[in-house]
PDB file of C-alpha atoms in Angstrom:
ATOM      1  CA  MET A   1      85.417 -74.185 183.378  1.00  0.00           C
ATOM      2  CA  ASN A   2      86.734 -77.710 183.173  1.00  0.00           C
ATOM      3  CA  LEU A   3      89.983 -77.036 181.619  1.00  0.00           C
ATOM      4  CA  PRO A   4      93.458 -77.332 183.398  1.00  0.00           C
ATOM      5  CA  VAL A   5      95.865 -74.538 183.181  1.00  0.00           C
ATOM      6  CA  LYS A   6      98.229 -76.687 181.427  1.00  0.00           C
ATOM      7  CA  ASN A   7      98.171 -78.757 178.173  1.00  0.00           C
ATOM      8  CA  LEU A   8      96.434 -75.846 176.108  1.00  0.00           C
ATOM      9  CA  LEU A   9      98.283 -77.465 173.051  1.00  0.00           C
ATOM     10  CA  VAL A  10      96.481 -80.108 171.032  1.00  0.00           C
ATOM     11  CA  LYS A  11      98.728 -82.211 168.776  1.00  0.00           C
ATOM     12  CA  SER A  12      97.372 -83.051 165.452  1.00  0.00           C
ATOM     13  CA  LYS A  13      97.476 -86.515 163.813  1.00  0.00           C
ATOM     14  CA  ALA A  14      99.840 -86.786 160.500  1.00  0.00           C
ATOM     15  CA  GLU A  15      97.269 -89.244 158.925  1.00  0.00           C
ATOM     16  CA  GLY A  16      93.657 -90.114 158.666  1.00  0.00           C
ATOM     17  CA  ARG A  17      90.412 -88.210 158.452  1.00  0.00           C
ATOM     18  CA  ASN A  18      90.480 -86.975 161.874  1.00  0.00           C
ATOM     19  CA  VAL A  19      93.253 -84.181 161.963  1.00  0.00           C
ATOM     20  CA  VAL A  20      92.558 -82.618 165.317  1.00  0.00           C
ATOM     21  CA  ALA A  21      89.911 -81.904 167.732  1.00  0.00           C
ATOM     22  CA  LEU A  22      88.898 -80.045 171.008  1.00  0.00           C
ATOM     23  CA  ALA A  23      87.862 -82.688 173.467  1.00  0.00           C
ATOM     24  CA  ASP A  24      84.158 -82.410 174.568  1.00  0.00           C
ATOM     25  CA  GLY A  25      83.958 -80.066 177.732  1.00  0.00           C
ATOM     26  CA  VAL A  26      87.290 -78.465 177.709  1.00  0.00           C
ATOM     27  CA  LEU A  27      85.821 -75.335 176.895  1.00  0.00           C
ATOM     28  CA  ASP A  28      82.095 -74.043 177.855  1.00  0.00           C
ATOM     29  CA  TYR A  29      81.470 -72.233 174.682  1.00  0.00           C
ATOM     30  CA  VAL A  30      83.778 -73.445 171.755  1.00  0.00           C
ATOM     31  CA  GLY A  31      83.842 -76.426 169.737  1.00  0.00           C
ATOM     32  CA  PHE A  32      86.561 -77.368 166.984  1.00  0.00           C
ATOM     33  CA  ALA A  33      87.287 -80.219 164.747  1.00  0.00           C
ATOM     34  CA  ALA A  34      89.327 -80.340 161.591  1.00  0.00           C
ATOM     35  CA  TYR A  35      88.814 -82.964 158.959  1.00  0.00           C
ATOM     36  CA  ARG A  36      90.771 -84.365 155.807  1.00  0.00           C
ATOM     37  CA  LEU A  37      88.923 -86.036 153.187  1.00  0.00           C
ATOM     38  CA  SER A  38      89.776 -87.920 150.080  1.00  0.00           C
ATOM     39  CA  VAL A  39      87.804 -87.847 146.734  1.00  0.00           C
ATOM     40  CA  GLY A  40      84.690 -89.267 147.167  1.00  0.00           C
ATOM     41  CA  GLU A  41      84.511 -89.512 150.907  1.00  0.00           C
ATOM     42  CA  ASN A  42      81.666 -88.044 153.041  1.00  0.00           C
ATOM     43  CA  LEU A  43      81.519 -86.350 156.070  1.00  0.00           C
ATOM     44  CA  PRO A  44      78.148 -86.500 158.022  1.00  0.00           C
ATOM     45  CA  VAL A  45      77.601 -83.327 160.418  1.00  0.00           C
ATOM     46  CA  SER A  46      74.938 -82.840 163.078  1.00  0.00           C
ATOM     47  CA  SER A  47      74.530 -79.560 165.082  1.00  0.00           C
ATOM     48  CA  GLY A  48      72.328 -80.981 167.793  1.00  0.00           C
ATOM     49  CA  GLU A  49      72.162 -78.126 170.214  1.00  0.00           C
ATOM     50  CA  LYS A  50      74.701 -75.916 168.664  1.00  0.00           C
ATOM     51  CA  GLU A  51      75.266 -73.722 165.695  1.00  0.00           C
ATOM     52  CA  LEU A  52      78.093 -74.744 163.159  1.00  0.00           C
ATOM     53  CA  CYS A  53      80.298 -72.978 160.631  1.00  0.00           C
ATOM     54  CA  LEU A  54      81.670 -75.236 158.211  1.00  0.00           C
ATOM     55  CA  VAL A  55      84.959 -73.605 156.636  1.00  0.00           C
ATOM     56  CA  LEU A  56      86.266 -75.227 153.678  1.00  0.00           C
ATOM     57  CA  LEU A  57      90.058 -74.652 154.160  1.00  0.00           C
ATOM     58  CA  SER A  58      90.970 -76.155 150.845  1.00  0.00           C
ATOM     59  CA  GLY A  59      89.392 -78.487 148.024  1.00  0.00           C
ATOM     60  CA  ARG A  60      86.045 -78.692 146.723  1.00  0.00           C
ATOM     61  CA  VAL A  61      82.993 -80.076 147.972  1.00  0.00           C
ATOM     62  CA  ASP A  62      79.099 -80.758 147.603  1.00  0.00           C
ATOM     63  CA  VAL A  63      77.230 -79.967 150.526  1.00  0.00           C
ATOM     64  CA  SER A  64      73.352 -81.054 151.210  1.00  0.00           C
ATOM     65  CA  GLY A  65      71.311 -81.018 154.217  1.00  0.00           C
ATOM     66  CA  GLU A  66      67.972 -79.854 156.072  1.00  0.00           C
ATOM     67  CA  ALA A  67      67.477 -77.394 158.714  1.00  0.00           C
ATOM     68  CA  PRO A  68      64.581 -76.774 160.994  1.00  0.00           C
ATOM     69  CA  GLY A  69      61.914 -74.254 159.164  1.00  0.00           C
ATOM     70  CA  GLN A  70      63.714 -74.351 155.788  1.00  0.00           C
ATOM     71  CA  ALA A  71      63.450 -76.710 152.772  1.00  0.00           C
ATOM     72  CA  ALA A  72      66.445 -79.038 152.058  1.00  0.00           C
ATOM     73  CA  PHE A  73      69.349 -77.269 150.861  1.00  0.00           C
ATOM     74  CA  GLN A  74      72.212 -78.024 148.461  1.00  0.00           C
ATOM     75  CA  TRP A  75      75.153 -76.410 147.459  1.00  0.00           C
ATOM     76  CA  PRO A  76      76.944 -78.079 144.644  1.00  0.00           C
ATOM     77  CA  ASN A  77      80.642 -78.107 143.806  1.00  0.00           C
ATOM     78  CA  ILE A  78      82.021 -75.227 146.055  1.00  0.00           C
ATOM     79  CA  GLY A  79      85.282 -74.212 146.800  1.00  0.00           C
ATOM     80  CA  ASP A  80      88.182 -72.955 144.826  1.00  0.00           C
ATOM     81  CA  ARG A  81      91.246 -72.592 146.820  1.00  0.00           C
ATOM     82  CA  HIS A  82      94.049 -75.216 146.793  1.00  0.00           C
ATOM     83  CA  SER A  83      95.826 -74.254 150.218  1.00  0.00           C
ATOM     84  CA  VAL A  84      94.884 -71.684 153.159  1.00  0.00           C
ATOM     85  CA  PHE A  85      98.095 -69.629 151.959  1.00  0.00           C
ATOM     86  CA  GLU A  86      96.175 -68.296 148.687  1.00  0.00           C
ATOM     87  CA  ASP A  87      95.723 -64.493 148.586  1.00  0.00           C
ATOM     88  CA  LYS A  88      91.653 -65.564 148.692  1.00  0.00           C
ATOM     89  CA  SER A  89      88.838 -66.380 151.263  1.00  0.00           C
ATOM     90  CA  PRO A  90      86.992 -69.690 151.665  1.00  0.00           C
ATOM     91  CA  PHE A  91      83.742 -70.809 151.214  1.00  0.00           C
ATOM     92  CA  ALA A  92      81.982 -71.546 154.438  1.00  0.00           C
ATOM     93  CA  VAL A  93      78.428 -72.932 155.371  1.00  0.00           C
ATOM     94  CA  TYR A  94      76.398 -71.824 158.514  1.00  0.00           C
ATOM     95  CA  LEU A  95      74.326 -74.459 160.389  1.00  0.00           C
ATOM     96  CA  PRO A  96      71.682 -73.326 163.105  1.00  0.00           C
ATOM     97  CA  PRO A  97      70.766 -75.992 165.758  1.00  0.00           C
ATOM     98  CA  HIS A  98      69.171 -79.037 164.996  1.00  0.00           C
ATOM     99  CA  SER A  99      70.531 -79.056 161.307  1.00  0.00           C
ATOM    100  CA  GLN A 100      71.837 -82.155 159.464  1.00  0.00           C
ATOM    101  CA  ALA A 101      74.254 -81.788 156.658  1.00  0.00           C
ATOM    102  CA  GLN A 102      76.657 -84.039 154.594  1.00  0.00           C
ATOM    103  CA  VAL A 103      79.907 -82.867 153.393  1.00  0.00           C
ATOM    104  CA  THR A 104      80.922 -84.993 149.810  1.00  0.00           C
ATOM    105  CA  ALA A 105      84.570 -84.384 148.751  1.00  0.00           C
ATOM    106  CA  LEU A 106      85.163 -83.586 145.252  1.00  0.00           C
ATOM    107  CA  SER A 107      88.788 -83.368 145.392  1.00  0.00           C
ATOM    108  CA  ALA A 108      91.355 -83.715 148.410  1.00  0.00           C
ATOM    109  CA  VAL A 109      89.888 -81.496 150.918  1.00  0.00           C
ATOM    110  CA  GLN A 110      90.643 -79.925 154.464  1.00  0.00           C
ATOM    111  CA  ILE A 111      87.542 -78.739 156.339  1.00  0.00           C
ATOM    112  CA  ALA A 112      87.025 -77.218 159.780  1.00  0.00           C
ATOM    113  CA  VAL A 113      83.961 -77.623 162.016  1.00  0.00           C
ATOM    114  CA  CYS A 114      83.399 -74.463 164.216  1.00  0.00           C
ATOM    115  CA  ALA A 115      80.726 -75.046 167.065  1.00  0.00           C
ATOM    116  CA  ALA A 116      79.356 -72.841 169.715  1.00  0.00           C
ATOM    117  CA  PRO A 117      75.922 -72.802 171.863  1.00  0.00           C
ATOM    118  CA  GLY A 118      72.585 -72.089 169.542  1.00  0.00           C
ATOM    119  CA  ASP A 119      69.647 -70.615 170.625  1.00  0.00           C
ATOM    120  CA  VAL A 120      66.557 -72.659 169.331  1.00  0.00           C
ATOM    121  CA  GLY A 121      64.447 -69.516 170.276  1.00  0.00           C
ATOM    122  CA  LYS A 122      66.165 -67.679 167.595  1.00  0.00           C
ATOM    123  CA  GLN A 123      65.765 -69.477 164.314  1.00  0.00           C
ATOM    124  CA  LEU A 124      68.261 -68.794 161.657  1.00  0.00           C
ATOM    125  CA  PRO A 125      68.394 -70.384 158.293  1.00  0.00           C
ATOM    126  CA  ALA A 126      71.284 -72.464 157.032  1.00  0.00           C
ATOM    127  CA  ARG A 127      73.170 -70.594 154.413  1.00  0.00           C
ATOM    128  CA  LEU A 128      76.368 -70.600 152.266  1.00  0.00           C
ATOM    129  CA  ILE A 129      78.872 -67.674 153.138  1.00  0.00           C
ATOM    130  CA  ARG A 130      80.550 -66.838 149.831  1.00  0.00           C
ATOM    131  CA  PRO A 131      84.186 -65.718 149.486  1.00  0.00           C
ATOM    132  CA  GLU A 132      83.060 -62.238 148.197  1.00  0.00           C
ATOM    133  CA  SER A 133      80.636 -61.628 151.120  1.00  0.00           C
ATOM    134  CA  MET A 134      83.909 -61.845 153.599  1.00  0.00           C
ATOM    135  CA  LYS A 135      85.788 -58.427 154.649  1.00  0.00           C
ATOM    136  CA  ARG A 136      89.380 -58.653 154.283  1.00  0.00           C
ATOM    137  CA  SER A 137      91.943 -56.452 155.714  1.00  0.00           C
ATOM    138  CA  SER A 138      95.558 -55.849 157.063  1.00  0.00           C
ATOM    139  CA  ARG A 139      96.239 -55.291 160.329  1.00  0.00           C
ATOM    140  CA  GLY A 140      99.714 -53.809 162.178  1.00  0.00           C
ATOM    141  CA  LYS A 141     102.426 -52.585 160.407  1.00  0.00           C
ATOM    142  CA  ALA A 142     106.234 -53.242 159.739  1.00  0.00           C
ATOM    143  CA  ALA A 143     107.038 -56.823 161.370  1.00  0.00           C
ATOM    144  CA  ASN A 144     103.614 -56.864 162.877  1.00  0.00           C
ATOM    145  CA  THR A 145     101.521 -56.596 159.602  1.00  0.00           C
ATOM    146  CA  ARG A 146      99.091 -59.775 159.156  1.00  0.00           C
ATOM    147  CA  TYR A 147      96.209 -60.114 156.819  1.00  0.00           C
ATOM    148  CA  VAL A 148      92.798 -61.059 158.212  1.00  0.00           C
ATOM    149  CA  CYS A 149      89.714 -62.553 156.708  1.00  0.00           C
ATOM    150  CA  ASP A 150      86.156 -62.048 158.507  1.00  0.00           C
ATOM    151  CA  ILE A 151      84.529 -65.473 157.940  1.00  0.00           C
ATOM    152  CA  LEU A 152      81.645 -64.943 160.280  1.00  0.00           C
ATOM    153  CA  PRO A 153      81.932 -61.807 162.264  1.00  0.00           C
ATOM    154  CA  ASP A 154      79.675 -60.341 164.751  1.00  0.00           C
ATOM    155  CA  THR A 155      77.995 -58.057 162.042  1.00  0.00           C
ATOM    156  CA  GLU A 156      76.800 -61.104 160.346  1.00  0.00           C
ATOM    157  CA  PRO A 157      73.653 -63.421 161.885  1.00  0.00           C
ATOM    158  CA  ALA A 158      74.651 -66.016 164.301  1.00  0.00           C
ATOM    159  CA  HIS A 159      73.751 -67.076 167.863  1.00  0.00           C
ATOM    160  CA  SER A 160      77.112 -66.674 169.770  1.00  0.00           C
ATOM    161  CA  LEU A 161      79.760 -67.831 166.982  1.00  0.00           C
ATOM    162  CA  LEU A 162      82.599 -65.886 165.646  1.00  0.00           C
ATOM    163  CA  VAL A 163      85.104 -67.165 162.997  1.00  0.00           C
ATOM    164  CA  VAL A 164      88.221 -65.163 161.325  1.00  0.00           C
ATOM    165  CA  GLU A 165      90.914 -66.450 159.760  1.00  0.00           C
ATOM    166  CA  VAL A 166      94.636 -64.734 159.745  1.00  0.00           C
ATOM    167  CA  ARG A 167      97.835 -65.260 157.468  1.00  0.00           C
ATOM    168  CA  THR A 168     101.108 -63.992 159.141  1.00  0.00           C
ATOM    169  CA  PRO A 169     104.156 -63.458 156.886  1.00  0.00           C
ATOM    170  CA  SER A 170     107.655 -64.831 157.570  1.00  0.00           C
ATOM    171  CA  GLY A 171     109.365 -63.385 160.582  1.00  0.00           C
ATOM    172  CA  HIS A 172     106.160 -61.305 161.818  1.00  0.00           C
ATOM    173  CA  SER A 173     104.386 -61.711 164.646  1.00  0.00           C
ATOM    174  CA  SER A 174     100.400 -61.658 164.938  1.00  0.00           C
ATOM    175  CA  SER A 175      97.990 -61.419 167.701  1.00  0.00           C
ATOM    176  CA  TYR A 176     100.219 -58.579 169.121  1.00  0.00           C
ATOM    177  CA  PRO A 177     100.737 -56.462 171.028  1.00  0.00           C
ATOM    178  CA  PRO A 178      99.228 -59.171 173.015  1.00  0.00           C
ATOM    179  CA  HIS A 179      95.656 -58.652 173.669  1.00  0.00           C
ATOM    180  CA  LYS A 180      92.740 -60.451 175.846  1.00  0.00           C
ATOM    181  CA  HIS A 181      88.934 -60.836 176.052  1.00  0.00           C
ATOM    182  CA  ASP A 182      88.385 -62.742 179.162  1.00  0.00           C
ATOM    183  CA  LYS A 183      86.107 -60.196 181.065  1.00  0.00           C
ATOM    184  CA  ASP A 184      82.534 -59.640 180.719  1.00  0.00           C
ATOM    185  CA  ASP A 185      82.430 -55.901 181.010  1.00  0.00           C
ATOM    186  CA  LEU A 186      81.123 -54.530 177.698  1.00  0.00           C
ATOM    187  CA  PRO A 187      81.548 -52.121 176.312  1.00  0.00           C
ATOM    188  CA  HIS A 188      85.061 -52.115 177.179  1.00  0.00           C
ATOM    189  CA  GLU A 189      85.645 -55.844 177.072  1.00  0.00           C
ATOM    190  CA  SER A 190      83.897 -59.198 176.215  1.00  0.00           C
ATOM    191  CA  PHE A 191      84.345 -62.301 177.565  1.00  0.00           C
ATOM    192  CA  LEU A 192      85.052 -64.827 174.702  1.00  0.00           C
ATOM    193  CA  GLU A 193      87.056 -68.129 174.535  1.00  0.00           C
ATOM    194  CA  GLU A 194      88.980 -68.930 171.655  1.00  0.00           C
ATOM    195  CA  THR A 195      90.846 -71.700 169.527  1.00  0.00           C
ATOM    196  CA  TYR A 196      93.636 -71.195 167.071  1.00  0.00           C
ATOM    197  CA  TYR A 197      93.754 -73.892 164.490  1.00  0.00           C
ATOM    198  CA  HIS A 198      97.326 -73.453 162.791  1.00  0.00           C
ATOM    199  CA  GLN A 199      99.042 -74.272 159.641  1.00  0.00           C
ATOM    200  CA  VAL A 200     102.532 -73.683 158.676  1.00  0.00           C
ATOM    201  CA  ASN A 201     103.998 -73.260 155.193  1.00  0.00           C
ATOM    202  CA  PRO A 202     106.227 -74.963 154.384  1.00  0.00           C
ATOM    203  CA  PRO A 203     104.588 -77.715 156.612  1.00  0.00           C
ATOM    204  CA  GLN A 204     107.792 -78.788 158.587  1.00  0.00           C
ATOM    205  CA  GLY A 205     108.029 -75.542 159.964  1.00  0.00           C
ATOM    206  CA  PHE A 206     106.572 -74.199 163.392  1.00  0.00           C
ATOM    207  CA  VAL A 207     105.431 -71.147 165.119  1.00  0.00           C
ATOM    208  CA  PHE A 208     105.384 -70.040 168.718  1.00  0.00           C
ATOM    209  CA  GLN A 209     102.401 -69.119 170.853  1.00  0.00           C
ATOM    210  CA  ARG A 210     102.336 -67.969 174.458  1.00  0.00           C
ATOM    211  CA  VAL A 211      99.277 -67.886 176.638  1.00  0.00           C
ATOM    212  CA  TYR A 212      99.267 -66.081 179.686  1.00  0.00           C
ATOM    213  CA  THR A 213      97.038 -64.207 182.101  1.00  0.00           C
ATOM    214  CA  ASP A 214      97.886 -60.941 184.289  1.00  0.00           C
ATOM    215  CA  ASP A 215      98.348 -62.992 187.334  1.00  0.00           C
ATOM    216  CA  ARG A 216     100.204 -65.886 185.556  1.00  0.00           C
ATOM    217  CA  SER A 217      97.743 -68.582 186.735  1.00  0.00           C
ATOM    218  CA  ILE A 218      98.111 -69.261 183.142  1.00  0.00           C
ATOM    219  CA  ASP A 219     101.363 -68.924 181.684  1.00  0.00           C
ATOM    220  CA  GLU A 220     102.356 -71.458 178.752  1.00  0.00           C
ATOM    221  CA  ALA A 221     104.607 -70.935 175.887  1.00  0.00           C
ATOM    222  CA  MET A 222     104.116 -73.592 172.931  1.00  0.00           C
ATOM    223  CA  ALA A 223     106.206 -74.601 169.908  1.00  0.00           C
ATOM    224  CA  VAL A 224     103.036 -74.978 167.520  1.00  0.00           C
ATOM    225  CA  GLU A 225     103.485 -77.253 164.570  1.00  0.00           C
ATOM    226  CA  ASN A 226     101.504 -77.816 161.185  1.00  0.00           C
ATOM    227  CA  ASN A 227      97.783 -78.483 162.002  1.00  0.00           C
ATOM    228  CA  ASP A 228      97.928 -78.268 165.773  1.00  0.00           C
ATOM    229  CA  LEU A 229      95.379 -76.549 167.761  1.00  0.00           C
ATOM    230  CA  VAL A 230      95.775 -73.998 170.646  1.00  0.00           C
ATOM    231  CA  THR A 231      93.287 -73.473 173.394  1.00  0.00           C
ATOM    232  CA  VAL A 232      92.670 -70.129 174.851  1.00  0.00           C
ATOM    233  CA  PRO A 233      90.132 -70.028 177.600  1.00  0.00           C
ATOM    234  CA  LYS A 234      91.404 -66.696 178.831  1.00  0.00           C
ATOM    235  CA  GLY A 235      94.344 -64.489 178.916  1.00  0.00           C
ATOM    236  CA  TYR A 236      96.682 -62.999 176.343  1.00  0.00           C
ATOM    237  CA  HIS A 237      97.761 -64.982 173.414  1.00  0.00           C
ATOM    238  CA  PRO A 238     100.480 -63.717 170.997  1.00  0.00           C
ATOM    239  CA  VAL A 239     101.910 -65.599 168.057  1.00  0.00           C
ATOM    240  CA  SER A 240     105.361 -65.165 166.678  1.00  0.00           C
ATOM    241  CA  VAL A 241     106.539 -66.590 163.137  1.00  0.00           C
ATOM    242  CA  PRO A 242     110.140 -67.639 162.853  1.00  0.00           C
ATOM    243  CA  TYR A 243     111.897 -66.477 159.600  1.00  0.00           C
ATOM    244  CA  GLY A 244     111.443 -68.495 156.403  1.00  0.00           C
ATOM    245  CA  TYR A 245     107.822 -70.024 157.379  1.00  0.00           C
ATOM    246  CA  GLU A 246     104.618 -68.148 157.070  1.00  0.00           C
ATOM    247  CA  SER A 247     101.643 -68.745 159.372  1.00  0.00           C
ATOM    248  CA  TYR A 248      97.847 -69.434 159.098  1.00  0.00           C
ATOM    249  CA  TYR A 249      95.302 -70.010 161.798  1.00  0.00           C
ATOM    250  CA  LEU A 250      91.677 -70.089 162.165  1.00  0.00           C
ATOM    251  CA  ASN A 251      90.312 -68.426 165.102  1.00  0.00           C
ATOM    252  CA  VAL A 252      86.662 -69.623 166.499  1.00  0.00           C
ATOM    253  CA  MET A 253      85.423 -67.413 169.532  1.00  0.00           C
ATOM    254  CA  ALA A 254      82.526 -67.492 171.509  1.00  0.00           C
ATOM    255  CA  GLY A 255      81.056 -66.362 174.882  1.00  0.00           C
ATOM    256  CA  PRO A 256      77.958 -65.448 176.770  1.00  0.00           C
ATOM    257  CA  LYS A 257      77.684 -62.145 174.650  1.00  0.00           C
ATOM    258  CA  ARG A 258      78.536 -62.274 170.585  1.00  0.00           C
ATOM    259  CA  ALA A 259      80.604 -59.355 170.893  1.00  0.00           C
ATOM    260  CA  TRP A 260      84.606 -58.916 170.367  1.00  0.00           C
ATOM    261  CA  GLN A 261      86.190 -56.308 172.477  1.00  0.00           C
ATOM    262  CA  PHE A 262      89.672 -56.741 173.725  1.00  0.00           C
ATOM    263  CA  ASN A 263      92.025 -55.095 176.143  1.00  0.00           C
ATOM    264  CA  ASN A 264      95.919 -54.983 175.034  1.00  0.00           C
ATOM    265  CA  ASP A 265      98.423 -55.923 177.881  1.00  0.00           C
ATOM    266  CA  PRO A 266      99.235 -52.514 179.432  1.00  0.00           C
ATOM    267  CA  GLN A 267     102.854 -53.500 179.657  1.00  0.00           C
ATOM    268  CA  HIS A 268     103.193 -53.615 175.875  1.00  0.00           C
ATOM    269  CA  SER A 269     100.626 -51.288 174.873  1.00  0.00           C
ATOM    270  CA  TRP A 270     103.569 -48.773 174.067  1.00  0.00           C
ATOM    271  CA  LEU A 271     104.135 -50.550 170.849  1.00  0.00           C
ATOM    272  CA  LEU A 272     101.059 -49.169 169.411  1.00  0.00           C
ATOM    273  CA  ASP A 273     103.014 -45.839 169.324  1.00  0.00           C
ATOM    274  CA  LEU A 274     106.016 -46.984 167.076  1.00  0.00           C
TER     275      LEU A 274
END
């Protein structure tokens, strides 16, 4: 692991095509970048040795390209939400290793590129992931309620990539009680690195996120603003949303085994009995 225990917060850029990105080599399994495109702008995407999930956060696009072992693909005019805070699921595109694609913006667009190691020995086709195929659910209760959309869960085909988005109402907590997945000990717990890509509504707001381990070798509390990225190499990672603002985050997870099994912080597990 190349990541220092500090500087888990990656600040976003207010202008330009590149919104925020995780630098190469920071995590062993997870890669992430978010982009904003204007009408007619193109974003070329190449997966190389990785698999990718392109999540259309907002706007409309054409996607075309080619992937090993299948004919060229084209998905025109996809996307129907104006904001991640709409009560609807996104469109997404899965790209296996050694794929090439081009995204063309048909409106103002926000798009995320999620990456994880691919397995060229297990060939999967490129595919469009439609909103109606995604499971939506609520988790928690009272001021711990949040709303989840499984974009690429472990029940759907991929090599190592897991992608989910979560909306958290004003004044609520999320990823709470604090939980972790940093031990390769299935079926009890899986080792998964993770990133949190945040948006806040209204956009001048902020949320709080803490990342900490049992031994406190990592213990960082962050004020996270709109479009910022939080890196979770290991440890617990709860989020708290101040009154008056609502939170969105896109989670990307990957590790040596594609399974999501977590453990709650035992100091706070009593909260589950409330």
